[in-house]
PDB file of C-alpha atoms in Angstrom:
ATOM      1  CA  MET Z   1     -18.825   4.539  -8.077  1.00 44.00           C
ATOM      2  CA  ASP Z   2     -20.112   8.110  -8.322  1.00 43.00           C
ATOM      3  CA  THR Z   3     -18.174  11.364  -7.838  1.00 39.00           C
ATOM      4  CA  THR Z   4     -18.947  11.492  -4.118  1.00 42.00           C
ATOM      5  CA  ASP Z   5     -17.531   7.979  -3.640  1.00 44.00           C
ATOM      6  CA  ILE Z   6     -14.365   8.898  -5.543  1.00 40.00           C
ATOM      7  CA  ILE Z   7     -13.838  12.041  -3.456  1.00 42.00           C
ATOM      8  CA  THR Z   8     -14.450  10.101  -0.238  1.00 40.00           C
ATOM      9  CA  ALA Z   9     -12.054   7.331  -1.300  1.00 44.00           C
ATOM     10  CA  THR Z  10      -9.401   9.889  -2.226  1.00 42.00           C
ATOM     11  CA  GLU Z  11      -9.776  11.741   1.074  1.00 48.00           C
ATOM     12  CA  ALA Z  12      -9.601   8.501   3.064  1.00 46.00           C
ATOM     13  CA  THR Z  13      -6.542   7.364   1.137  1.00 44.00           C
ATOM     14  CA  GLU Z  14      -4.800  10.699   1.650  1.00 47.00           C
ATOM     15  CA  ALA Z  15      -5.648  10.643   5.353  1.00 48.00           C
ATOM     16  CA  THR Z  16      -4.218   7.141   5.638  1.00 45.00           C
ATOM     17  CA  ALA Z  17      -1.012   8.177   3.885  1.00 45.00           C
ATOM     18  CA  THR Z  18      -0.726  11.116   6.286  1.00 44.00           C
ATOM     19  CA  ASP Z  19      -1.351   8.837   9.283  1.00 46.00           C
ATOM     20  CA  VAL Z  20       1.343   6.449   8.082  1.00 42.00           C
ATOM     21  CA  THR Z  21       3.891   9.209   7.622  1.00 39.00           C
ATOM     22  CA  GLY Z  22       3.002  10.704  10.990  1.00 38.00           C
ATOM     23  CA  ALA Z  23       3.502   7.333  12.699  1.00 36.00           C
ATOM     24  CA  ALA Z  24       7.225   7.284  11.874  1.00 34.00           C
ATOM     25  CA  GLY Z  25       6.588   5.215   8.765  1.00 38.00           C
ATOM     26  CA  THR Z  26       5.393   2.181  10.731  1.00 41.00           C
ATOM     27  CA  GLY Z  27       1.706   2.425   9.987  1.00 46.00           C
ATOM     28  CA  ALA Z  28       0.910   1.930  13.697  1.00 47.00           C
ATOM     29  CA  ALA Z  29      -2.364   3.896  13.680  1.00 44.00           C
ATOM     30  CA  ALA Z  30      -3.612   2.192  10.540  1.00 46.00           C
ATOM     31  CA  THR Z  31      -2.550  -1.214  11.886  1.00 46.00           C
ATOM     32  CA  ASP Z  32      -4.626  -0.919  15.077  1.00 47.00           C
ATOM     33  CA  ALA Z  33      -7.735   0.158  13.181  1.00 45.00           C
ATOM     34  CA  THR Z  34      -7.279  -2.506  10.511  1.00 46.00           C
ATOM     35  CA  GLU Z  35      -6.979  -5.281  13.079  1.00 49.00           C
ATOM     36  CA  ALA Z  36     -10.112  -3.958  14.785  1.00 41.00           C
ATOM     37  CA  ALA Z  37     -11.904  -4.329  11.434  1.00 48.00           C
ATOM     38  CA  GLY Z  38     -10.948  -8.027  11.379  1.00 56.00           C
ATOM     39  CA  ILE Z  39      -8.135  -7.819   8.839  1.00 69.00           C
ATOM     40  CA  SER Z  40      -4.734  -8.937  10.039  1.00 90.00           C
ATOM     41  CA  ALA Z  41      -2.128  -6.248   9.454  1.00 92.00           C
ATOM     42  CA  GLU Z  42       0.498  -8.973   9.625  1.00 93.00           C
ATOM     43  CA  ALA Z  43      -1.209 -10.885   6.798  1.00 94.00           C
ATOM     44  CA  ILE Z  44      -1.426  -7.705   4.721  1.00 96.00           C
ATOM     45  CA  GLY Z  45       2.259  -6.979   5.337  1.00 95.00           C
ATOM     46  CA  GLU Z  46       3.259 -10.518   4.395  1.00 96.00           C
ATOM     47  CA  LYS Z  47       1.211 -10.421   1.185  1.00 96.00           C
ATOM     48  CA  ILE Z  48       2.671  -7.033   0.216  1.00 97.00           C
ATOM     49  CA  CYS Z  49       6.213  -8.303   0.808  1.00 97.00           C
ATOM     50  CA  GLN Z  50       5.393 -11.388  -1.277  1.00 97.00           C
ATOM     51  CA  ILE Z  51       4.121  -9.198  -4.134  1.00 98.00           C
ATOM     52  CA  ILE Z  52       7.186  -6.946  -3.951  1.00 98.00           C
ATOM     53  CA  GLY Z  53       9.559  -9.906  -3.723  1.00 97.00           C
ATOM     54  CA  ASP Z  54       7.940 -11.659  -6.682  1.00 97.00           C
ATOM     55  CA  GLU Z  55       8.069  -8.534  -8.846  1.00 97.00           C
ATOM     56  CA  LEU Z  56      11.658  -7.624  -7.936  1.00 97.00           C
ATOM     57  CA  ASP Z  57      13.008 -11.193  -7.832  1.00 96.00           C
ATOM     58  CA  THR Z  58      14.157 -10.762  -4.241  1.00 95.00           C
ATOM     59  CA  PRO Z  59      13.331 -12.784  -1.103  1.00 96.00           C
ATOM     60  CA  ALA Z  60      10.232 -11.430   0.642  1.00 96.00           C
ATOM     61  CA  ALA Z  61      11.726 -12.388   4.016  1.00 95.00           C
ATOM     62  CA  GLY Z  62      14.468  -9.797   3.523  1.00 95.00           C
ATOM     63  CA  LEU Z  63      12.036  -6.888   3.083  1.00 97.00           C
ATOM     64  CA  THR Z  64      11.313  -4.558   6.012  1.00 96.00           C
ATOM     65  CA  PRO Z  65       8.758  -1.768   6.549  1.00 96.00           C
ATOM     66  CA  ASP Z  66      11.446   0.918   6.790  1.00 97.00           C
ATOM     67  CA  GLN Z  67      12.982   0.121   3.394  1.00 97.00           C
ATOM     68  CA  HIS Z  68      12.579   2.774   0.717  1.00 97.00           C
ATOM     69  CA  PHE Z  69      11.292   1.523  -2.616  1.00 93.00           C
ATOM     70  CA  ARG Z  70      14.167   3.253  -4.409  1.00 90.00           C
ATOM     71  CA  SER Z  71      16.714   1.267  -2.377  1.00 94.00           C
ATOM     72  CA  LEU Z  72      15.271  -2.121  -3.358  1.00 95.00           C
ATOM     73  CA  PRO Z  73      17.162  -4.281  -5.858  1.00 93.00           C
ATOM     74  CA  ASN Z  74      15.895  -4.364  -9.454  1.00 93.00           C
ATOM     75  CA  VAL Z  75      13.418  -1.524  -8.834  1.00 95.00           C
ATOM     76  CA  ASP Z  76      12.319   0.928 -11.503  1.00 95.00           C
ATOM     77  CA  SER Z  77       9.156   2.932 -12.065  1.00 91.00           C
ATOM     78  CA  MET Z  78       7.491   0.228 -14.174  1.00 95.00           C
ATOM     79  CA  ARG Z  79       8.067  -2.402 -11.501  1.00 96.00           C
ATOM     80  CA  VAL Z  80       6.658  -0.094  -8.814  1.00 94.00           C
ATOM     81  CA  LEU Z  81       3.528   0.386 -10.918  1.00 94.00           C
ATOM     82  CA  GLN Z  82       3.278  -3.384 -11.388  1.00 97.00           C
ATOM     83  CA  ILE Z  83       3.571  -3.822  -7.591  1.00 97.00           C
ATOM     84  CA  VAL Z  84       0.700  -1.354  -7.156  1.00 97.00           C
ATOM     85  CA  LEU Z  85      -1.444  -3.142  -9.772  1.00 97.00           C
ATOM     86  CA  ASN Z  86      -0.772  -6.565  -8.241  1.00 98.00           C
ATOM     87  CA  THR Z  87      -1.586  -5.206  -4.778  1.00 97.00           C
ATOM     88  CA  GLU Z  88      -4.844  -3.693  -6.020  1.00 97.00           C
ATOM     89  CA  LYS Z  89      -5.829  -7.057  -7.501  1.00 97.00           C
ATOM     90  CA  ALA Z  90      -4.801  -9.034  -4.413  1.00 96.00           C
ATOM     91  CA  PHE Z  91      -6.823  -6.876  -2.015  1.00 95.00           C
ATOM     92  CA  ASP Z  92      -9.589  -5.740  -4.408  1.00 95.00           C
ATOM     93  CA  ILE Z  93      -8.821  -2.073  -3.772  1.00 96.00           C
ATOM     94  CA  GLU Z  94      -7.932   0.987  -5.837  1.00 96.00           C
ATOM     95  CA  ILE Z  95      -4.878   3.034  -4.870  1.00 97.00           C
ATOM     96  CA  GLU Z  96      -5.000   6.638  -6.052  1.00 95.00           C
ATOM     97  CA  ASP Z  97      -2.124   7.754  -8.310  1.00 92.00           C
ATOM     98  CA  GLU Z  98      -1.261  10.706  -6.051  1.00 93.00           C
ATOM     99  CA  VAL Z  99      -0.813   8.381  -3.087  1.00 92.00           C
ATOM    100  CA  THR Z 100       1.245   5.926  -5.125  1.00 89.00           C
ATOM    101  CA  PHE Z 101       3.786   8.619  -5.930  1.00 89.00           C
ATOM    102  CA  ARG Z 102       3.903   9.987  -2.355  1.00 94.00           C
ATOM    103  CA  VAL Z 103       4.599   6.688  -0.610  1.00 95.00           C
ATOM    104  CA  GLN Z 104       8.309   6.106  -0.075  1.00 96.00           C
ATOM    105  CA  THR Z 105       8.679   3.049   2.168  1.00 97.00           C
ATOM    106  CA  ILE Z 106       7.197  -0.423   2.311  1.00 97.00           C
ATOM    107  CA  GLY Z 107       5.638   0.462   5.680  1.00 97.00           C
ATOM    108  CA  GLU Z 108       3.909   3.529   4.255  1.00 97.00           C
ATOM    109  CA  PHE Z 109       2.585   1.447   1.374  1.00 97.00           C
ATOM    110  CA  GLN Z 110       1.328  -1.174   3.821  1.00 97.00           C
ATOM    111  CA  GLY Z 111      -0.425   1.554   5.823  1.00 96.00           C
ATOM    112  CA  VAL Z 112      -2.202   2.804   2.712  1.00 97.00           C
ATOM    113  CA  VAL Z 113      -3.335  -0.713   1.813  1.00 97.00           C
ATOM    114  CA  GLU Z 114      -4.514  -1.328   5.387  1.00 95.00           C
ATOM    115  CA  GLY Z 115      -6.519   1.912   5.327  1.00 95.00           C
ATOM    116  CA  LEU Z 116      -8.163   1.028   2.031  1.00 95.00           C
ATOM    117  CA  CYS Z 117      -8.977  -2.488   3.262  1.00 93.00           C
ATOM    118  CA  ARG Z 118     -10.454  -1.009   6.433  1.00 91.00           C
ATOM    119  CA  GLN Z 119     -12.525   1.424   4.371  1.00 91.00           C
ATOM    120  CA  LYS Z 120     -13.752  -1.409   2.125  1.00 86.00           C
ATOM    121  CA  THR Z 121     -14.696  -3.534   5.138  1.00 82.00           C
ATOM    122  CA  SER Z 122     -16.667  -0.722   6.788  1.00 81.00           C
ATOM    123  CA  ALA Z 123     -18.547   0.188   3.600  1.00 74.00           C
TER     124      ALA Z 123
END
């Protein structure tokens, strides 16, 4: 990956994070585009909730897109970073550090992952 690719990936990730925040934290804009690219937003959301649930020892079924990471049980900064690493591995993506620290809810995080998956699919 050269410098141009890194800048493009960063810009796309930042744009996705902005889209997610602008869509009332639901990731609606990213979801439509991701599904058009052939990736199920529902499957991404389920996998993210599974990763979060496994890391925090909490049932994935009880997690919702509007939940803030800081309000989750057993959460601390190291566990959030582990969630990010496990998500990157699961979807074969790279989440920029700046975006990681800006995302506040599960839905925003899902929107970022959807955007990066969409970008990977179109590349």
